[in-house]
Amino acid sequence: PEGVLPSHLGLIDQCKTDTSPFKVNGIIGLYADEEGRPYVMESVKRAEMEMAKDVLEGNLFHEYSSSTGIREYTNFAMEIALGQGSLAVREGRVCALQTTGCLGALRVAMESLCQQLHRTVIYFPQQTWFLHANIANKSGFEDIRYYRYVNVATNCDLDFEGLLDDLKKAPAKAVVVLQAVAHNPTGIDPTVKQWEKILQIVQERELFPLFDMAYQGLVSGDVDKDAFAPRLFEQAGVELMIATTSSKNFGLYSERTGALIIVSNNPDNVSSLETTIASQVIRPGPGLSPIHGATVVIRILSDPVLKEQWKMELQAIAYRLRIVRVKLRSLIEALNQKPNSWKHLTDQQGIFSFLGLSLEQCRYLIHEKRVYLYENSRINMAAINMNNVEYVAASIVEAER
């Protein structure tokens, strides 16, 4: 599908070895601060300092987890994804298994859906994370389909009518992968009203939603607001799965800390499914998840002071991403003298944006200006800061010309 770029690793390597002082690394999908460095949250630092003290004193060990993970962590994962007031959680219709990040959660979900639940058809957005289809294929899916997502006429907004039309034609029981918020690679998310229409079709066609929620909290700065879509579906009584991660909203990229959350309409099914997935998918497959990142999250969310600090840091991250979008748009429109020509920058949200540039324009930015982005025009907005935003804006206008 459009947007799948097998050559992205080559661009990453090229960017790493580029010594240009003007280099902007808009490829890697992590949050960086104003100095361009990967951001380590103060709440995480404090939690890790406490953990180091406990290790020295013999109160914390580098031991194995279990096939389902650390229960305290998966309970927090359910709370962050579904909210404290979740009816499904209160009724015992939800389980969560710890995974190696969101990728691990997606792999466990897809393999379980295909091998244990015998689903045969899976749908992705036409523009989606480049590994989605590969994960589905490795999980056993042979019938991989796509629903329209980006408007091909503009390359920067949602083709909602096309999306609805494709889902209406999907066979009953098909799995449909939905990115909950901060869509990767486009930054284009459905509105509240559009999510409600998607839910209606999912119910009518008896589709099974698998939410990829990797960037919860990075749009609004509030994990509750950013979880609107899966919570809407859960509250409507739809059975679903959610692949989540602490990599982004806690900055634990290297710790591979995630969870697969399963919502059923039958509490008995949840218990048996959790056991089956743990024994038949996780244990012989990806294996036991690391405990360091999960322990960091537990420490933060169990401590009211650290939890409040984490919330404030998440708000600051989301705010900076919005400010960068506003600044970049204003500079581009001032230079090209075309008001509202880059409105899509501030309509899109989260860490990524589709700039709407052609392949040739993207290659110009990469090779002539050293502004690295994917050749489908996806760029990491966190790579742009007040030190380089004027250079990036001028480079984009040059590419346009």
CSV table of C-alpha atoms in Angstrom, one decimal:
chain,number,residue,atom,x,y,z
A,1,PRO,CA,0.0,0.0,0.0
A,2,GLU,CA,0.9,3.6,-0.4
A,3,GLY,CA,3.1,4.7,2.6
A,4,VAL,CA,5.0,1.4,3.0
A,5,LEU,CA,8.6,2.3,2.6
A,6,PRO,CA,11.1,-0.7,2.7
A,7,SER,CA,13.9,1.8,2.1
A,8,HIS,CA,13.4,3.7,5.4
A,9,LEU,CA,16.2,1.9,7.1
A,10,GLY,CA,18.6,3.2,4.5
A,11,LEU,CA,17.4,6.7,5.2
A,12,ILE,CA,17.9,6.2,8.9
A,13,ASP,CA,21.5,5.0,8.3
A,14,GLN,CA,22.1,8.0,6.0
A,15,CYS,CA,20.8,10.4,8.6
A,16,LYS,CA,23.0,8.9,11.3
A,17,THR,CA,26.2,9.4,9.3
A,18,ASP,CA,25.3,12.8,8.0
A,19,THR,CA,27.6,15.4,9.7
A,20,SER,CA,25.8,18.5,8.3
A,21,PRO,CA,25.3,21.2,10.9
A,22,PHE,CA,21.9,21.8,9.3
A,23,LYS,CA,20.7,18.2,9.7
A,24,VAL,CA,17.2,17.7,11.0
A,25,ASN,CA,16.3,14.1,11.9
A,26,GLY,CA,12.6,13.9,11.3
A,27,ILE,CA,12.6,10.1,10.7
A,28,ILE,CA,12.9,8.4,14.0
A,29,GLY,CA,9.6,8.3,15.9
A,30,LEU,CA,10.6,9.4,19.3
A,31,TYR,CA,10.0,12.7,21.2
A,32,ALA,CA,13.0,15.0,21.4
A,33,ASP,CA,13.4,18.2,23.4
A,34,GLU,CA,14.3,21.7,22.2
A,35,GLU,CA,17.9,20.7,21.9
A,36,GLY,CA,17.1,17.7,19.7
A,37,ARG,CA,17.9,15.2,22.4
A,38,PRO,CA,15.7,12.2,23.4
A,39,TYR,CA,13.7,13.5,26.4
A,40,VAL,CA,14.0,11.6,29.7
A,41,MET,CA,11.1,12.6,32.0
A,42,GLU,CA,12.0,13.9,35.5
A,43,SER,CA,9.4,11.6,36.9
A,44,VAL,CA,11.2,8.6,35.3
A,45,LYS,CA,14.5,9.8,36.6
A,46,ARG,CA,13.2,10.0,40.1
A,47,ALA,CA,11.5,6.5,39.9
A,48,GLU,CA,14.7,5.0,38.6
A,49,MET,CA,16.8,6.6,41.4
A,50,GLU,CA,14.5,5.0,43.9
A,51,MET,CA,14.8,1.7,42.1
A,52,ALA,CA,18.6,1.9,42.1
A,53,LYS,CA,18.5,2.4,45.8
A,54,ASP,CA,16.3,-0.6,46.3
A,55,VAL,CA,18.6,-2.8,44.2
A,56,LEU,CA,21.6,-1.7,46.3
A,57,GLU,CA,19.7,-2.5,49.5
A,58,GLY,CA,18.6,-5.9,48.2
A,59,ASN,CA,14.9,-5.0,47.9
A,60,LEU,CA,14.6,-5.2,44.1
A,61,PHE,CA,15.9,-8.0,41.9
A,62,HIS,CA,16.4,-8.6,38.1
A,63,GLU,CA,14.1,-11.5,38.1
A,64,TYR,CA,11.8,-13.1,35.5
A,65,SER,CA,8.3,-11.9,35.0
A,66,SER,CA,5.4,-14.3,34.1
A,67,SER,CA,3.7,-15.1,30.8
A,68,THR,CA,1.0,-12.5,31.6
A,69,GLY,CA,3.5,-10.0,33.0
A,70,ILE,CA,3.4,-7.9,36.2
A,71,ARG,CA,-0.2,-7.8,37.3
A,72,GLU,CA,0.2,-4.3,38.9
A,73,TYR,CA,1.5,-3.0,35.5
A,74,THR,CA,-1.3,-4.6,33.5
A,75,ASN,CA,-3.9,-3.2,35.9
A,76,PHE,CA,-2.5,0.3,35.4
A,77,ALA,CA,-2.5,-0.3,31.6
A,78,MET,CA,-6.2,-1.2,31.7
A,79,GLU,CA,-6.9,1.9,33.8
A,80,ILE,CA,-5.0,4.2,31.4
A,81,ALA,CA,-6.6,2.7,28.3
A,82,LEU,CA,-10.2,2.4,29.5
A,83,GLY,CA,-10.4,4.8,32.5
A,84,GLN,CA,-11.2,4.3,36.1
A,85,GLY,CA,-14.9,4.1,35.5
A,86,SER,CA,-14.8,1.4,32.9
A,87,LEU,CA,-18.0,-0.8,33.1
A,88,ALA,CA,-16.2,-3.7,31.4
A,89,VAL,CA,-13.4,-3.6,34.0
A,90,ARG,CA,-15.9,-3.5,36.9
A,91,GLU,CA,-17.8,-6.5,35.4
A,92,GLY,CA,-14.6,-8.6,35.0
A,93,ARG,CA,-14.8,-8.6,31.2
A,94,VAL,CA,-11.3,-7.3,30.6
A,95,CYS,CA,-7.9,-8.8,30.8
A,96,ALA,CA,-4.4,-7.4,30.0
A,97,LEU,CA,-1.2,-9.2,29.2
A,98,GLN,CA,2.2,-7.4,29.3
A,99,THR,CA,4.1,-7.3,26.0
A,100,THR,CA,7.3,-6.1,24.5
A,101,GLY,CA,6.0,-2.7,23.6
A,102,CYS,CA,3.1,-1.9,21.2
A,103,LEU,CA,4.7,-3.9,18.4
A,104,GLY,CA,4.7,-7.0,20.7
A,105,ALA,CA,1.0,-6.3,21.7
A,106,LEU,CA,0.1,-6.1,18.0
A,107,ARG,CA,1.9,-9.3,17.2
A,108,VAL,CA,0.2,-11.2,20.1
A,109,ALA,CA,-3.2,-9.7,19.2
A,110,MET,CA,-2.9,-10.6,15.5
A,111,GLU,CA,-1.6,-14.1,16.1
A,112,SER,CA,-4.3,-14.7,18.7
A,113,LEU,CA,-7.0,-13.4,16.4
A,114,CYS,CA,-5.8,-15.6,13.5
A,115,GLN,CA,-4.6,-18.8,15.2
A,116,GLN,CA,-6.9,-19.0,18.3
A,117,LEU,CA,-10.0,-17.1,17.2
A,118,HIS,CA,-9.8,-18.1,13.5
A,119,ARG,CA,-10.3,-14.7,12.0
A,120,THR,CA,-9.2,-14.7,8.4
A,121,VAL,CA,-9.5,-11.2,7.0
A,122,ILE,CA,-7.7,-8.1,8.4
A,123,TYR,CA,-8.0,-4.4,7.3
A,124,PHE,CA,-5.5,-1.6,7.7
A,125,PRO,CA,-5.6,2.1,6.7
A,126,GLN,CA,-4.2,2.5,3.2
A,127,GLN,CA,-1.6,4.7,4.8
A,128,THR,CA,-0.4,3.1,8.0
A,129,TRP,CA,2.7,2.1,10.0
A,130,PHE,CA,5.0,0.3,7.6
A,131,LEU,CA,5.2,-2.9,9.8
A,132,HIS,CA,1.5,-3.5,10.2
A,133,ALA,CA,1.0,-5.7,7.2
A,134,ASN,CA,4.3,-7.5,7.9
A,135,ILE,CA,3.1,-8.3,11.5
A,136,ALA,CA,-0.2,-9.6,10.2
A,137,ASN,CA,1.5,-11.8,7.6
A,138,LYS,CA,3.9,-13.3,10.2
A,139,SER,CA,0.9,-13.9,12.4
A,140,GLY,CA,-0.8,-16.1,9.8
A,141,PHE,CA,-3.2,-13.7,8.0
A,142,GLU,CA,-3.3,-14.4,4.3
A,143,ASP,CA,-6.2,-12.1,3.4
A,144,ILE,CA,-4.8,-8.6,4.2
A,145,ARG,CA,-6.9,-5.7,2.9
A,146,TYR,CA,-6.9,-1.9,3.2
A,147,TYR,CA,-9.5,0.8,3.7
A,148,ARG,CA,-9.0,4.3,2.2
A,149,TYR,CA,-7.6,6.8,4.6
A,150,VAL,CA,-5.8,9.8,3.2
A,151,ASN,CA,-7.4,12.0,0.5
A,152,VAL,CA,-5.3,11.3,-2.5
A,153,ALA,CA,-6.2,14.7,-4.0
A,154,THR,CA,-4.6,16.6,-1.2
A,155,ASN,CA,-2.3,14.0,0.5
A,156,CYS,CA,-2.9,15.7,3.8
A,157,ASP,CA,-6.5,15.2,5.1
A,158,LEU,CA,-8.9,12.3,5.7
A,159,ASP,CA,-10.9,10.6,3.0
A,160,PHE,CA,-13.7,9.8,5.3
A,161,GLU,CA,-16.3,8.8,2.8
A,162,GLY,CA,-13.8,6.4,1.2
A,163,LEU,CA,-13.1,5.0,4.6
A,164,LEU,CA,-16.8,4.4,5.4
A,165,ASP,CA,-17.4,2.9,2.0
A,166,ASP,CA,-14.6,0.4,2.3
A,167,LEU,CA,-15.7,-0.7,5.9
A,168,LYS,CA,-19.3,-1.1,4.7
A,169,LYS,CA,-18.0,-3.6,2.2
A,170,ALA,CA,-15.9,-5.6,4.7
A,171,PRO,CA,-17.0,-9.2,5.3
A,172,ALA,CA,-18.6,-9.9,8.7
A,173,LYS,CA,-16.2,-10.8,11.5
A,174,ALA,CA,-13.2,-9.2,9.7
A,175,VAL,CA,-10.6,-7.6,11.9
A,176,VAL,CA,-10.2,-3.8,11.4
A,177,VAL,CA,-7.1,-2.1,12.7
A,178,LEU,CA,-7.8,1.4,13.9
A,179,GLN,CA,-5.2,3.9,15.2
A,180,ALA,CA,-6.8,5.4,18.2
A,181,VAL,CA,-5.0,8.8,18.2
A,182,ALA,CA,-2.0,10.6,16.6
A,183,HIS,CA,-2.2,8.4,13.4
A,184,ASN,CA,1.2,7.2,12.2
A,185,PRO,CA,2.3,8.2,9.6
A,186,THR,CA,-0.1,11.0,8.8
A,187,GLY,CA,-1.2,12.8,12.0
A,188,ILE,CA,-4.7,12.7,10.6
A,189,ASP,CA,-7.3,11.6,13.1
A,190,PRO,CA,-11.1,11.2,12.7
A,191,THR,CA,-13.2,13.7,14.7
A,192,VAL,CA,-15.6,12.7,17.5
A,193,LYS,CA,-18.5,12.6,15.1
A,194,GLN,CA,-16.6,10.5,12.6
A,195,TRP,CA,-15.6,8.0,15.2
A,196,GLU,CA,-19.2,7.6,16.1
A,197,LYS,CA,-20.0,6.8,12.4
A,198,ILE,CA,-17.1,4.3,12.3
A,199,LEU,CA,-18.5,2.6,15.4
A,200,GLN,CA,-21.9,2.3,13.8
A,201,ILE,CA,-20.5,0.5,10.8
A,202,VAL,CA,-18.3,-1.8,13.0
A,203,GLN,CA,-21.5,-2.8,14.8
A,204,GLU,CA,-23.6,-3.2,11.7
A,205,ARG,CA,-20.9,-5.3,9.9
A,206,GLU,CA,-19.9,-7.2,13.1
A,207,LEU,CA,-16.3,-6.2,12.6
A,208,PHE,CA,-13.7,-6.8,15.3
A,209,PRO,CA,-11.7,-3.6,16.1
A,210,LEU,CA,-8.1,-3.9,17.1
A,211,PHE,CA,-6.9,-0.4,18.3
A,212,ASP,CA,-3.3,0.5,17.9
A,213,MET,CA,-2.9,3.2,20.7
A,214,ALA,CA,0.9,3.9,20.7
A,215,TYR,CA,0.7,7.7,21.2
A,216,GLN,CA,-1.9,8.2,23.9
A,217,GLY,CA,-1.4,11.5,25.7
A,218,LEU,CA,0.8,13.1,23.1
A,219,VAL,CA,-2.1,14.9,21.4
A,220,SER,CA,-4.0,16.6,24.2
A,221,GLY,CA,-1.5,15.9,27.0
A,222,ASP,CA,-4.3,14.0,28.7
A,223,VAL,CA,-4.5,10.2,28.5
A,224,ASP,CA,-8.2,10.2,29.1
A,225,LYS,CA,-9.0,12.6,26.3
A,226,ASP,CA,-6.7,10.7,23.9
A,227,ALA,CA,-8.4,7.4,24.6
A,228,PHE,CA,-11.8,8.6,23.4
A,229,ALA,CA,-12.1,6.2,20.5
A,230,PRO,CA,-11.5,2.8,22.2
A,231,ARG,CA,-13.6,4.0,25.2
A,232,LEU,CA,-16.4,4.9,22.9
A,233,PHE,CA,-16.4,1.4,21.5
A,234,GLU,CA,-16.1,-0.3,24.9
A,235,GLN,CA,-19.0,1.7,26.3
A,236,ALA,CA,-21.1,0.6,23.3
A,237,GLY,CA,-20.6,-3.0,24.2
A,238,VAL,CA,-18.2,-3.9,21.3
A,239,GLU,CA,-15.7,-6.6,21.9
A,240,LEU,CA,-12.2,-5.4,21.0
A,241,MET,CA,-8.5,-5.5,21.6
A,242,ILE,CA,-6.2,-2.5,22.4
A,243,ALA,CA,-2.4,-2.6,21.8
A,244,THR,CA,-0.8,0.0,24.1
A,245,THR,CA,2.7,1.0,25.1
A,246,SER,CA,4.5,3.1,27.8
A,247,SER,CA,7.3,3.8,25.3
A,248,LYS,CA,5.9,7.1,24.2
A,249,ASN,CA,3.9,8.6,27.1
A,250,PHE,CA,6.6,7.6,29.6
A,251,GLY,CA,9.6,8.0,27.3
A,252,LEU,CA,10.7,4.4,27.8
A,253,TYR,CA,11.6,3.7,24.2
A,254,SER,CA,14.4,1.2,24.9
A,255,GLU,CA,12.6,-0.7,27.7
A,256,ARG,CA,9.9,-2.3,25.4
A,257,THR,CA,7.0,-1.9,27.8
A,258,GLY,CA,3.5,-2.5,26.5
A,259,ALA,CA,0.3,-4.4,27.0
A,260,LEU,CA,-2.5,-6.1,25.1
A,261,ILE,CA,-5.9,-5.3,26.5
A,262,ILE,CA,-8.8,-7.6,25.6
A,263,VAL,CA,-12.5,-6.6,26.2
A,264,SER,CA,-15.1,-9.3,25.9
A,265,ASN,CA,-18.8,-9.5,26.6
A,266,ASN,CA,-18.4,-12.7,28.6
A,267,PRO,CA,-16.3,-12.8,31.8
A,268,ASP,CA,-15.7,-16.5,31.4
A,269,ASN,CA,-14.2,-16.0,27.9
A,270,VAL,CA,-11.7,-13.5,29.3
A,271,SER,CA,-10.1,-15.9,31.8
A,272,SER,CA,-9.8,-18.7,29.3
A,273,LEU,CA,-8.5,-16.5,26.5
A,274,GLU,CA,-5.9,-14.9,28.8
A,275,THR,CA,-4.6,-18.4,29.7
A,276,THR,CA,-4.6,-19.6,26.1
A,277,ILE,CA,-2.7,-16.5,24.8
A,278,ALA,CA,-0.2,-16.6,27.6
A,279,SER,CA,0.6,-20.3,27.1
A,280,GLN,CA,0.2,-20.7,23.3
A,281,VAL,CA,1.3,-17.3,22.0
A,282,ILE,CA,3.4,-15.4,24.4
A,283,ARG,CA,5.4,-18.2,26.1
A,284,PRO,CA,6.6,-20.0,22.9
A,285,GLY,CA,6.8,-16.7,20.9
A,286,PRO,CA,8.1,-13.4,22.2
A,287,GLY,CA,8.5,-14.8,25.6
A,288,LEU,CA,8.5,-13.0,28.9
A,289,SER,CA,8.4,-9.2,28.9
A,290,PRO,CA,11.2,-7.1,30.5
A,291,ILE,CA,10.3,-5.8,34.0
A,292,HIS,CA,12.4,-2.6,34.3
A,293,GLY,CA,10.0,-0.3,32.3
A,294,ALA,CA,7.0,-1.8,33.9
A,295,THR,CA,8.4,-1.2,37.3
A,296,VAL,CA,9.2,2.4,36.4
A,297,VAL,CA,5.5,2.9,35.4
A,298,ILE,CA,4.3,1.2,38.6
A,299,ARG,CA,6.5,3.4,40.7
A,300,ILE,CA,5.2,6.6,39.1
A,301,LEU,CA,1.5,5.8,39.0
A,302,SER,CA,1.6,4.5,42.6
A,303,ASP,CA,3.1,7.7,44.0
A,304,PRO,CA,0.7,10.7,43.9
A,305,VAL,CA,3.6,13.2,43.6
A,306,LEU,CA,5.4,11.4,40.8
A,307,LYS,CA,2.1,10.7,39.0
A,308,GLU,CA,1.2,14.5,39.1
A,309,GLN,CA,4.7,15.3,37.8
A,310,TRP,CA,4.3,12.8,35.0
A,311,LYS,CA,0.9,14.3,34.0
A,312,MET,CA,2.5,17.8,33.9
A,313,GLU,CA,5.4,16.6,31.8
A,314,LEU,CA,3.0,14.9,29.3
A,315,GLN,CA,1.0,18.2,29.0
A,316,ALA,CA,4.3,20.0,28.3
A,317,ILE,CA,5.2,17.6,25.5
A,318,ALA,CA,1.8,17.9,23.9
A,319,TYR,CA,1.9,21.7,24.2
A,320,ARG,CA,5.4,21.9,22.5
A,321,LEU,CA,4.2,19.8,19.6
A,322,ARG,CA,1.2,22.1,19.1
A,323,ILE,CA,3.4,25.2,19.3
A,324,VAL,CA,5.9,23.8,16.7
A,325,ARG,CA,3.0,23.2,14.3
A,326,VAL,CA,1.7,26.7,14.7
A,327,LYS,CA,5.1,28.3,14.3
A,328,LEU,CA,6.1,26.2,11.3
A,329,ARG,CA,2.8,26.9,9.5
A,330,SER,CA,3.0,30.7,10.1
A,331,LEU,CA,6.6,30.8,8.8
A,332,ILE,CA,5.8,28.8,5.7
A,333,GLU,CA,2.7,30.9,4.8
A,334,ALA,CA,4.6,34.1,5.4
A,335,LEU,CA,7.3,33.0,3.0
A,336,ASN,CA,5.1,31.6,0.3
A,337,GLN,CA,2.5,34.4,0.8
A,338,LYS,CA,-0.4,31.9,0.6
A,339,PRO,CA,-2.6,32.2,3.6
A,340,ASN,CA,-4.1,29.0,4.9
A,341,SER,CA,-2.1,26.9,2.3
A,342,TRP,CA,-0.6,24.9,5.2
A,343,LYS,CA,-3.6,24.7,7.4
A,344,HIS,CA,-3.2,20.9,7.4
A,345,LEU,CA,-0.2,21.3,9.7
A,346,THR,CA,-2.4,22.6,12.6
A,347,ASP,CA,-5.3,20.3,11.7
A,348,GLN,CA,-3.1,17.2,12.0
A,349,GLN,CA,-2.0,16.3,15.5
A,350,GLY,CA,0.5,14.3,17.5
A,351,ILE,CA,4.1,13.6,16.8
A,352,PHE,CA,3.8,13.0,13.0
A,353,SER,CA,2.6,15.0,10.0
A,354,PHE,CA,2.0,14.3,6.4
A,355,LEU,CA,3.4,17.5,4.7
A,356,GLY,CA,1.6,16.8,1.5
A,357,LEU,CA,4.7,17.1,-0.6
A,358,SER,CA,5.6,15.1,-3.7
A,359,LEU,CA,8.3,12.4,-3.8
A,360,GLU,CA,10.6,14.8,-5.7
A,361,GLN,CA,10.0,17.6,-3.1
A,362,CYS,CA,10.8,15.2,-0.2
A,363,ARG,CA,14.0,14.0,-1.9
A,364,TYR,CA,15.0,17.6,-2.4
A,365,LEU,CA,14.6,18.2,1.3
A,366,ILE,CA,16.6,15.1,2.2
A,367,HIS,CA,19.5,15.4,-0.2
A,368,GLU,CA,19.8,19.2,-0.7
A,369,LYS,CA,18.7,20.6,2.6
A,370,ARG,CA,19.4,17.6,5.0
A,371,VAL,CA,15.9,17.8,6.4
A,372,TYR,CA,15.3,14.0,6.8
A,373,LEU,CA,11.7,12.7,6.4
A,374,TYR,CA,10.1,9.7,4.8
A,375,GLU,CA,9.7,9.9,1.1
A,376,ASN,CA,5.9,9.8,1.5
A,377,SER,CA,6.2,13.2,3.3
A,378,ARG,CA,5.9,11.9,6.9
A,379,ILE,CA,8.0,14.0,9.3
A,380,ASN,CA,8.5,13.8,13.1
A,381,MET,CA,7.3,17.2,14.4
A,382,ALA,CA,9.4,16.8,17.6
A,383,ALA,CA,12.5,17.1,15.5
A,384,ILE,CA,11.6,20.7,14.8
A,385,ASN,CA,12.4,23.3,17.5
A,386,MET,CA,12.9,27.0,17.8
A,387,ASN,CA,16.5,26.6,16.8
A,388,ASN,CA,15.8,25.1,13.4
A,389,VAL,CA,12.1,25.9,12.6
A,390,GLU,CA,13.1,28.9,10.4
A,391,TYR,CA,15.5,26.7,8.4
A,392,VAL,CA,12.9,24.0,8.0
A,393,ALA,CA,10.2,26.4,6.9
A,394,ALA,CA,12.5,28.0,4.3
A,395,SER,CA,13.6,24.6,3.1
A,396,ILE,CA,10.0,23.5,2.6
A,397,VAL,CA,9.2,26.6,0.6
A,398,GLU,CA,12.3,26.0,-1.6
A,399,ALA,CA,11.1,22.5,-2.2
A,400,GLU,CA,7.6,23.7,-3.1
A,401,ARG,CA,9.1,26.0,-5.7
